Coordinates of C-alpha atoms and ligand atoms in Angstrom, one line a residue:
M880 CA -0.3 0.0 0.2
S881 CA 1.5 3.6 -1.0
E882 CA 2.6 5.8 2.1
K883 CA -0.3 9.0 1.6
I884 CA -0.3 12.0 3.8
T885 CA -3.0 15.3 3.3
I886 CA -1.7 18.6 3.1
L887 CA -3.9 21.8 3.8
G888 CA -2.2 24.7 2.6
A889 CA 0.1 25.4 -0.3
G890 CA 2.3 28.2 1.6
L891 CA 5.8 28.6 2.8
A892 CA 5.1 25.7 4.7
G893 CA 2.6 23.8 3.2
C894 CA 4.8 23.5 0.1
E895 CA 8.1 22.8 2.1
A896 CA 6.7 19.7 3.3
A897 CA 4.7 18.3 0.2
L898 CA 8.6 18.6 -1.4
W899 CA 9.7 16.8 1.2
L900 CA 7.5 14.4 1.7
E901 CA 7.3 13.4 -1.8
S902 CA 10.7 13.3 -1.9
Q903 CA 10.8 10.4 0.2
G904 CA 8.3 8.6 -2.0
V905 CA 5.3 9.5 -0.1
E906 CA 1.7 10.5 -2.4
V907 CA 0.9 13.6 -0.8
E908 CA -2.1 15.1 -1.4
L909 CA -2.3 19.2 -1.5
Y910 CA -5.4 21.1 -0.7
E911 CA -4.9 24.9 -1.8
Q912 CA -8.1 27.7 -1.8
K913 CA -6.7 30.2 -4.2
P914 CA -7.3 30.9 -7.2
V915 CA -11.3 29.9 -5.7
H916 CA -10.7 31.8 -2.8
F917 CA -8.4 34.5 -1.2
S918 CA -7.7 35.9 2.4
P919 CA -7.6 39.0 3.1
A920 CA -3.9 39.5 2.1
H921 CA -3.4 36.2 -0.5
K922 CA -3.8 37.8 -4.2
K923 CA -1.7 36.0 -6.5
A924 CA -3.0 32.4 -7.5
G925 CA 0.3 30.6 -7.2
F926 CA 2.2 28.9 -4.3
A927 CA 4.3 30.0 -0.9
E928 CA 3.1 33.3 -1.9
L929 CA 5.5 36.2 -0.3
I930 CA 2.2 38.6 1.6
C931 CA 4.3 41.8 2.5
S932 CA 8.3 42.0 2.5
N933 CA 10.3 40.4 -0.2
S934 CA 13.8 39.9 2.2
L935 CA 14.3 36.1 3.0
K936 CA 16.3 38.0 5.7
A937 CA 19.9 37.8 7.1
E938 CA 22.2 34.7 5.6
R939 CA 25.6 35.0 7.8
L940 CA 25.7 32.1 9.7
D941 CA 26.1 33.9 12.9
S942 CA 22.6 35.4 12.4
A943 CA 19.5 34.0 13.8
S944 CA 18.2 33.8 10.1
G945 CA 21.4 32.9 8.8
L946 CA 21.3 30.2 11.4
L947 CA 18.1 29.3 10.4
K948 CA 19.1 28.6 6.7
A949 CA 22.0 26.6 7.7
E950 CA 19.5 24.1 9.3
M951 CA 17.0 24.2 6.9
R952 CA 19.5 23.3 4.2
L953 CA 20.8 20.0 6.0
M954 CA 16.8 19.1 6.3
G955 CA 16.5 19.2 2.7
S956 CA 14.9 22.4 1.6
S957 CA 13.2 22.6 -1.5
L958 CA 12.4 26.7 -1.1
L959 CA 15.7 27.6 0.2
Q960 CA 16.3 26.4 -3.9
A961 CA 13.4 28.3 -5.1
A962 CA 14.8 31.6 -3.5
E963 CA 18.4 31.0 -5.0
T964 CA 16.8 30.7 -8.5
A965 CA 14.6 34.0 -7.7
R966 CA 17.2 36.2 -5.7
V967 CA 17.4 40.3 -6.1
A968 CA 21.0 41.8 -5.0
A969 CA 20.2 42.6 -0.6
G970 CA 23.1 42.8 0.7
G971 CA 23.9 40.3 3.4
A972 CA 20.4 39.5 3.1
L973 CA 18.4 36.7 0.9
A974 CA 16.0 38.6 -1.0
V975 CA 13.3 37.5 -3.7
D976 CA 11.8 38.4 -6.9
R977 CA 8.0 37.3 -4.8
D978 CA 6.3 36.6 -8.0
L979 CA 9.1 34.6 -9.9
F980 CA 9.8 32.8 -6.3
S981 CA 6.1 32.3 -6.3
E982 CA 6.2 30.7 -10.0
E983 CA 9.2 28.1 -8.8
V984 CA 7.7 27.0 -6.1
T985 CA 4.3 25.9 -8.1
R986 CA 7.1 24.9 -10.5
M987 CA 8.7 22.7 -8.1
V988 CA 5.3 21.3 -6.6
E989 CA 3.3 20.4 -9.8
S990 CA 6.5 19.0 -11.2
R991 CA 6.0 16.2 -9.0
P992 CA 4.5 12.8 -9.7
G993 CA 3.5 12.0 -5.8
I994 CA 1.8 15.4 -5.5
H995 CA -2.0 15.6 -5.8
L996 CA -2.9 19.1 -5.7
H997 CA -6.7 20.0 -5.3
R998 CA -8.0 23.8 -5.7
Q999 CA -10.4 24.1 -3.3
E1000 CA -11.2 25.3 -0.2
V1001 CA -11.0 23.0 2.7
T1002 CA -13.7 23.6 5.6
Q1003 CA -13.0 20.5 8.1
V1004 CA -10.1 19.0 9.0
P1005 CA -10.0 15.0 7.9
G1006 CA -11.0 12.9 10.6
E1007 CA -8.9 9.9 9.5
G1008 CA -5.4 10.0 7.8
L1009 CA -2.3 11.7 9.0
T1010 CA -3.3 15.6 7.9
L1011 CA -1.0 18.6 8.1
V1012 CA -2.5 22.2 8.9
A1013 CA -1.1 24.4 7.3
T1014 CA -3.2 27.2 6.3
G1015 CA -1.2 30.0 7.8
P1016 CA -1.9 33.0 10.0
L1017 CA -5.1 34.0 8.3
T1018 CA -6.9 30.7 8.6
E1019 CA -10.8 31.9 8.8
G1020 CA -14.5 30.8 8.5
G1021 CA -15.4 26.6 8.6
L1022 CA -11.6 25.6 9.0
A1023 CA -11.1 27.9 11.9
G1024 CA -14.4 26.6 13.0
S1025 CA -13.1 22.9 12.9
I1026 CA -9.9 23.6 14.2
S1027 CA -11.5 25.3 17.6
E1028 CA -13.7 22.7 17.3
L1029 CA -11.0 19.8 17.7
T1030 CA -8.5 21.8 20.0
G1031 CA -11.5 22.9 22.8
G1032 CA -12.6 26.2 23.1
D1033 CA -10.7 29.4 23.4
H1034 CA -7.2 27.4 21.9
L1035 CA -7.0 29.9 19.4
S1036 CA -6.4 32.9 18.9
F1037 CA -6.9 35.9 16.2
F1038 CA -5.4 38.2 17.2
D1039 CA -1.1 38.8 17.7
A1040 CA -0.7 41.7 20.2
V1041 CA 2.9 41.8 21.2
A1042 CA 5.4 44.0 22.9
P1043 CA 8.8 44.2 22.0
I1044 CA 11.2 41.3 23.4
V1045 CA 15.3 42.5 24.6
T1046 CA 17.8 39.4 26.0
A1047 CA 18.7 39.7 28.8
E1048 CA 22.2 40.4 28.7
S1049 CA 21.9 43.6 26.9
L1050 CA 20.3 45.7 29.5
D1051 CA 21.9 48.0 32.1
R1052 CA 22.4 46.1 35.5
E1053 CA 23.2 49.5 36.7
K1054 CA 20.3 51.1 35.9
V1055 CA 17.3 48.1 35.9
F1056 CA 16.5 46.7 39.1
A1057 CA 14.7 43.5 39.7
A1058 CA 11.5 43.8 42.3
S1059 CA 7.9 43.0 42.5
R1060 CA 5.0 46.2 43.4
Y1061 CA 5.1 46.2 47.3
G1062 CA 7.8 43.9 47.4
R1063 CA 5.2 41.3 47.0
G1064 CA 5.8 37.5 46.4
E1065 CA 9.6 36.8 44.2
A1066 CA 11.0 39.7 42.8
D1067 CA 9.7 38.7 39.5
Y1068 CA 10.2 41.9 37.1
L1069 CA 12.8 43.9 36.0
N1070 CA 12.3 47.6 36.3
C1071 CA 13.3 50.0 33.9
P1072 CA 13.2 53.8 36.3
F1073 CA 12.8 57.4 34.9
N1074 CA 13.3 60.5 36.3
K1075 CA 11.1 63.7 35.4
E1076 CA 13.2 64.4 32.9
E1077 CA 13.8 61.3 31.3
Y1078 CA 10.1 60.8 31.3
E1079 CA 9.1 63.9 29.8
A1080 CA 11.7 63.2 26.6
F1081 CA 10.6 59.9 26.3
H1082 CA 7.2 61.0 26.0
A1083 CA 7.4 63.5 23.2
A1084 CA 9.9 61.4 21.3
L1085 CA 6.8 58.5 21.8
V1086 CA 4.2 61.0 20.4
G1087 CA 6.1 62.3 17.6
A1088 CA 7.1 58.5 16.2
E1089 CA 6.4 57.1 13.1
R1090 CA 3.8 54.5 12.8
A1091 CA 3.5 51.7 10.7
E1092 CA 1.1 51.3 7.7
L1093 CA -1.7 49.0 8.5
H1094 CA -2.3 46.5 6.3
E1095 CA -6.1 46.0 4.8
V1096 CA -6.4 43.3 6.9
D1097 CA -5.8 44.6 10.0
K1098 CA -8.1 47.4 9.5
L1099 CA -10.6 44.8 9.6
T1100 CA -9.7 44.5 13.5
V1101 CA -10.8 46.0 15.7
Y1102 CA -9.1 45.2 19.0
E1103 CA -10.5 46.8 22.1
G1104 CA -8.7 45.0 25.1
C1105 CA -5.3 45.8 23.6
M1106 CA -4.2 50.0 23.0
P1107 CA -1.1 50.6 21.5
I1108 CA 1.3 52.7 23.8
E1109 CA 1.7 55.2 21.1
V1110 CA -1.9 56.0 21.2
M1111 CA -2.0 55.6 25.2
A1112 CA 0.7 58.3 25.3
G1113 CA -1.0 60.4 22.9
R1114 CA -4.4 60.6 25.2
G1115 CA -2.2 63.0 27.7
A1116 CA 1.3 63.3 29.5
D1117 CA 0.3 61.1 32.9
T1118 CA -2.2 58.7 31.1
M1119 CA 1.2 55.9 31.1
R1120 CA 2.4 57.2 34.3
F1121 CA -1.4 56.0 35.5
G1122 CA -1.3 52.9 33.4
P1123 CA 1.4 50.5 32.7
L1124 CA 4.5 53.0 32.9
R1125 CA 2.8 53.6 37.3
P1126 CA 5.7 53.9 39.7
V1127 CA 3.9 53.2 42.8
G1128 CA 5.1 50.4 44.9
L1129 CA 8.5 50.4 44.0
T1130 CA 11.7 51.8 45.3
D1131 CA 14.3 52.7 42.9
P1132 CA 17.7 51.3 44.9
R1133 CA 20.3 54.1 42.6
T1134 CA 18.0 57.1 44.5
G1135 CA 15.9 55.4 47.3
H1136 CA 12.8 57.0 46.2
R1137 CA 10.1 56.1 44.2
P1138 CA 10.6 56.9 40.3
W1139 CA 8.9 58.5 38.6
A1140 CA 7.3 56.5 35.8
N1141 CA 8.8 53.0 35.4
V1142 CA 8.6 50.3 32.5
Q1143 CA 8.2 46.7 34.0
L1144 CA 10.1 43.4 31.8
R1145 CA 8.2 40.4 32.2
S1146 CA 10.6 37.4 31.4
E1147 CA 10.0 35.6 28.3
N1148 CA 11.6 31.9 28.9
K1149 CA 12.1 29.8 32.2
E1150 CA 15.8 30.7 31.3
N1151 CA 15.4 34.5 31.7
T1152 CA 17.3 34.9 28.9
L1153 CA 14.7 37.4 26.4
Y1154 CA 12.2 40.3 28.6
N1155 CA 9.4 42.0 27.1
L1156 CA 8.0 45.5 27.5
V1157 CA 5.0 45.0 29.7
G1158 CA 2.2 46.6 28.1
F1159 CA 4.0 48.0 25.0
Q1160 CA 2.2 46.4 22.4
T1161 CA 2.6 48.8 19.4
N1162 CA 2.3 49.8 16.1
L1163 CA 5.6 52.2 15.8
K1164 CA 7.7 51.3 12.7
W1165 CA 10.6 49.1 13.9
G1166 CA 12.7 51.7 13.4
E1167 CA 11.2 54.3 15.7
Q1168 CA 11.2 51.4 18.2
K1169 CA 14.7 50.7 18.5
R1170 CA 14.9 54.6 18.7
V1171 CA 12.3 55.5 20.9
F1172 CA 12.6 52.2 23.1
S1173 CA 16.0 52.6 23.6
M1174 CA 15.6 55.9 25.4
I1175 CA 13.9 53.9 28.5
P1176 CA 16.9 53.9 31.3
G1177 CA 18.4 50.4 31.1
L1178 CA 17.7 50.0 27.5
E1179 CA 20.3 52.5 25.9
N1180 CA 21.9 49.6 24.7
A1181 CA 19.3 46.9 24.4
E1182 CA 18.7 43.9 21.7
F1183 CA 16.0 43.9 20.5
V1184 CA 15.0 40.0 19.7
R1185 CA 11.4 40.8 18.2
Y1186 CA 9.0 44.3 17.9
G1187 CA 6.1 45.1 18.7
V1188 CA 3.4 44.2 16.3
M1189 CA -0.7 44.4 16.3
H1190 CA -1.8 42.2 13.4
R1191 CA -4.3 39.8 12.3
N1192 CA -2.6 36.5 13.3
T1193 CA -4.6 33.4 13.3
F1194 CA -2.3 30.8 15.8
L1195 CA -2.6 27.9 18.0
D1196 CA -2.1 28.1 22.2
S1197 CA 0.8 25.3 21.0
P1198 CA 2.1 25.0 24.2
R1199 CA -1.0 23.8 25.9
L1200 CA -2.4 21.8 22.5
L1201 CA 0.8 20.7 20.3
L1202 CA 3.5 18.1 21.0
P1203 CA 7.0 18.7 20.1
T1204 CA 6.3 16.3 17.0
L1205 CA 3.9 19.1 16.1
N1206 CA 0.7 17.1 16.2
L1207 CA -2.1 17.8 18.9
R1208 CA -1.6 15.7 21.5
Q1209 CA -5.7 15.1 21.9
H1210 CA -5.9 14.2 17.8
P1211 CA -2.5 12.6 17.1
H1212 CA -3.1 12.0 13.3
I1213 CA -2.8 15.8 12.8
Y1214 CA -0.3 18.4 12.7
F1215 CA 0.1 21.7 12.5
A1216 CA 3.0 23.5 10.1
G1217 CA 3.5 27.4 9.7
Q1218 CA 2.7 30.3 11.5
I1219 CA -0.4 28.9 13.1
T1220 CA 1.7 26.7 15.0
G1221 CA 4.0 30.1 16.6
F1222 CA 6.6 29.8 14.5
E1223 CA 6.6 33.4 13.3
G1224 CA 8.3 34.6 9.6
Y1225 CA 8.3 33.3 5.9
M1226 CA 11.4 30.9 7.0
E1227 CA 10.7 29.8 10.4
S1228 CA 7.3 29.0 8.7
A1229 CA 9.0 26.8 5.5
A1230 CA 11.3 24.8 8.7
C1231 CA 8.5 24.1 10.5
G1232 CA 7.0 22.6 7.3
L1233 CA 10.2 20.8 7.0
L1234 CA 10.5 19.4 10.9
A1235 CA 6.7 18.4 10.8
A1236 CA 7.1 16.8 7.4
R1237 CA 10.0 14.2 9.4
A1238 CA 8.1 13.7 12.3
M1239 CA 5.2 12.2 9.2
L1240 CA 7.1 10.0 7.7
A1241 CA 8.8 9.1 11.2
A1242 CA 5.0 8.2 12.1
L1243 CA 3.8 6.7 8.8
R1244 CA 6.8 4.4 9.0
G1245 CA 6.3 3.7 12.8
K1246 CA 9.8 4.8 13.5
A1247 CA 10.4 7.5 16.7
C1248 CA 11.4 10.9 15.7
P1249 CA 12.5 12.6 18.3
P1250 CA 12.6 17.1 18.2
P1251 CA 16.0 18.4 17.2
P1252 CA 17.8 19.0 19.9
E1253 CA 17.7 22.1 22.0
D1254 CA 21.1 23.9 20.7
T1255 CA 20.0 23.9 17.5
M1256 CA 18.0 26.9 16.4
C1257 CA 14.6 24.6 15.1
G1258 CA 15.3 22.7 18.6
A1259 CA 14.9 25.9 20.2
L1260 CA 12.2 27.1 18.4
I1261 CA 9.6 23.8 18.7
R1262 CA 11.0 24.0 22.9
Y1263 CA 9.5 27.8 22.8
I1264 CA 6.1 27.0 21.2
T1265 CA 5.6 23.9 23.4
A1266 CA 7.2 24.9 26.8
E1267 CA 4.3 25.6 29.4
N1268 CA 3.5 29.3 29.2
K1269 CA 0.8 31.3 30.1
N1270 CA 0.9 34.4 27.7
F1271 CA 2.1 32.1 24.4
Q1272 CA 3.1 34.6 21.0
P1273 CA 4.4 34.2 18.0
M1274 CA 8.3 33.4 18.1
G1275 CA 11.1 34.3 15.1
A1276 CA 14.3 33.4 15.2
N1277 CA 16.4 34.4 17.4
M1278 CA 20.2 33.6 19.4
G1279 CA 18.6 34.6 22.7
I1280 CA 16.4 31.5 22.9
L1281 CA 19.8 29.3 22.0
P1282 CA 20.9 27.3 25.6
P1283 CA 24.0 29.5 26.4
L1284 CA 27.8 27.9 25.9
A1285 CA 29.8 25.6 28.3
E1286 CA 32.4 28.3 28.2
P1287 CA 31.1 32.0 28.4
V1288 CA 32.4 34.2 24.7
R1289 CA 32.5 37.5 25.5
D1290 CA 32.4 38.9 22.0
K1291 CA 28.6 38.5 20.3
R1292 CA 30.1 38.1 17.2
Q1293 CA 32.5 35.5 18.7
R1294 CA 29.7 34.0 20.8
Y1295 CA 27.3 34.1 17.9
M1296 CA 29.5 32.2 15.9
A1297 CA 30.5 29.8 18.6
L1298 CA 26.3 29.1 19.1
A1299 CA 26.0 28.4 15.3
E1300 CA 28.8 26.6 14.6
R1301 CA 27.1 24.5 17.6
A1302 CA 24.1 24.0 16.3
V1303 CA 24.4 23.3 12.8
A1304 CA 26.8 20.5 14.1
S1305 CA 23.9 19.4 16.1
M1306 CA 21.8 19.7 13.5
K1307 CA 23.8 17.4 10.5
G1308 CA 24.0 14.9 13.3
W1309 CA 19.8 15.1 13.8
A1310 CA 19.3 15.3 10.1
E1311 CA 20.9 12.0 9.3
S1312 CA 19.5 10.2 12.3
T1313 CA 15.3 10.7 11.4
L1314 CA 16.2 9.5 8.4
Ligands
FAD407 C1 -0.6 41.0 7.1 C2 1.0 39.4 7.0 C3 2.2 39.6 6.4 C4 3.2 39.5 7.2 N1 4.7 39.8 6.7 C5 5.3 39.2 6.7 C6 6.5 39.6 6.5 O1 7.2 40.8 5.7 N2 7.6 38.7 6.7 C7 7.6 37.6 7.0 O2 9.1 36.8 7.8 N3 6.6 37.0 8.0 C8 5.8 38.1 7.4 N4 4.7 37.4 7.5 C9 3.7 36.3 8.9 C10 4.7 34.8 8.0 O3 5.7 34.6 8.1 C11 3.6 34.8 6.9 O4 2.7 34.9 7.0 C12 3.6 33.6 5.9 O5 3.4 33.2 4.8 C13 3.5 32.3 7.2 O6 3.6 30.7 6.2 P1 2.2 29.7 6.1 O7 2.8 28.7 5.3 O8 2.2 29.3 8.0 O9 1.3 30.1 5.6 P2 0.8 31.0 4.1 O10 2.1 31.1 3.5 O11 -0.3 31.9 4.4 O12 0.1 29.6 3.7 C14 -1.2 28.9 4.0 C15 -1.7 29.2 2.9 O13 -2.8 28.0 2.8 C16 -4.0 28.2 2.3 N5 -5.1 28.4 2.9 C17 -5.5 28.9 4.0 N6 -6.6 28.3 4.3 C18 -6.9 27.0 3.8 C19 -8.1 26.4 3.4 N7 -9.6 26.6 4.0 N8 -8.3 25.5 2.3 C20 -7.4 25.5 1.7 N9 -6.5 26.7 1.9 C21 -5.9 26.9 2.5 C22 -3.6 30.0 1.8 O14 -4.2 30.1 0.6 C23 -2.2 29.6 1.8 O15 -1.7 29.4 0.3 C24 3.2 38.0 7.8 C25 1.8 37.6 8.2 C26 0.6 38.6 7.9 C27 -0.6 37.8 8.4

């Protein structure tokens, strides 16, 4: 009997998974709703459509995106081959002609005899057989309802309101101090105390900062619960001081007094290597976030591993729902890949497709498939999306989620290279052992 897998969605994750599985001799039933039906952001009939930027980000091995690409090549990425065909000049980044890229991926998929295409909207997750759901961050309608039913109630989010995330090691510990308000419980938060002048300068910069243009798809969504910090700042000089920047219950150890205002940082992971800016969901342009948020005392040299965004984004509560093999705990024959799992970004989504494909092939053949080691970027991302996390939000590749080196390296460039080399060696071993 032939081995068969169903894939929903011919986007970045779905195409990577389909091409790799077919190359392993699996028959793939691939369902894609375009051109019968388009999401509000998809415009073209081709597969693997890049709906916004045409950059697939950095290529240097000592960068998080470059490392991710190196790992994808070791896993047999077809999309990176297509990207080579469609490459345009972009300095140290891999950028593509988006139409050529999509045409190349579509050609690859259509030329494979083992991939059977169905151009139709799927409204229900199939009840039987191994299925990969890779319908992306704009999954909606009947299919979203079917996923909600399978996952139980409110485990599917439709909106992303993420505050920026910085690395712990880039904070100025002379200024930032650990404390909880009124000394209650553990000192779980890091605090960035403002004096009056610093706060006024920060407020003025925030009000005047340039905002990102909203995509049509985001304009459709009115999100009541989360006001962008710049909108709050625009309501008056003191509004933030009575909201997320309130200083009550805190004493700055440097002055012995209550600060004029205070930004709290909350840990993002168990290892406390990443912190988010509490209450800082924002629509500012990324460059502006760096400029203005670096005015917060203690964040002058902060490394931003993720900027704030507010946009439509359908994603699972993966820590509760998914196993590290990317299938549902309650319905192990249903796998997920791409942005819908919380792997954030084009290449991250594609990498997730490769990871799910490997896990599915192993399941088909009755073999075990442990996730990649945690010192690889892919393994660290899987751990991030499946580890316990009450405030789970999607996450892209970044060096902050990798476990530290056994021997600390002070120089950042050298440290990143050492982390990348360690990851590549681990990924090589894993990729070979899971075939
Ligand atoms: C507005 C927006 C802008 C973004 N911009 C960027 C960016 O600039 N850079 C970046 O790195 N990331 C960006 N992202 C995040 C993410 O990287 C992309 O959305 C990426 O395309 C996700 O890949 P995917 O394979 O998970 O989903 P997609 O690439 O969206 O693929 C999903 C596919 O499934 C199909 N589909 C959906 N529902 C059904 C159904 N019911 N039946 C059949 N087919 C279906 C869709 O038509 C689509 O082809 C953006 C996300 C959004 C929402």
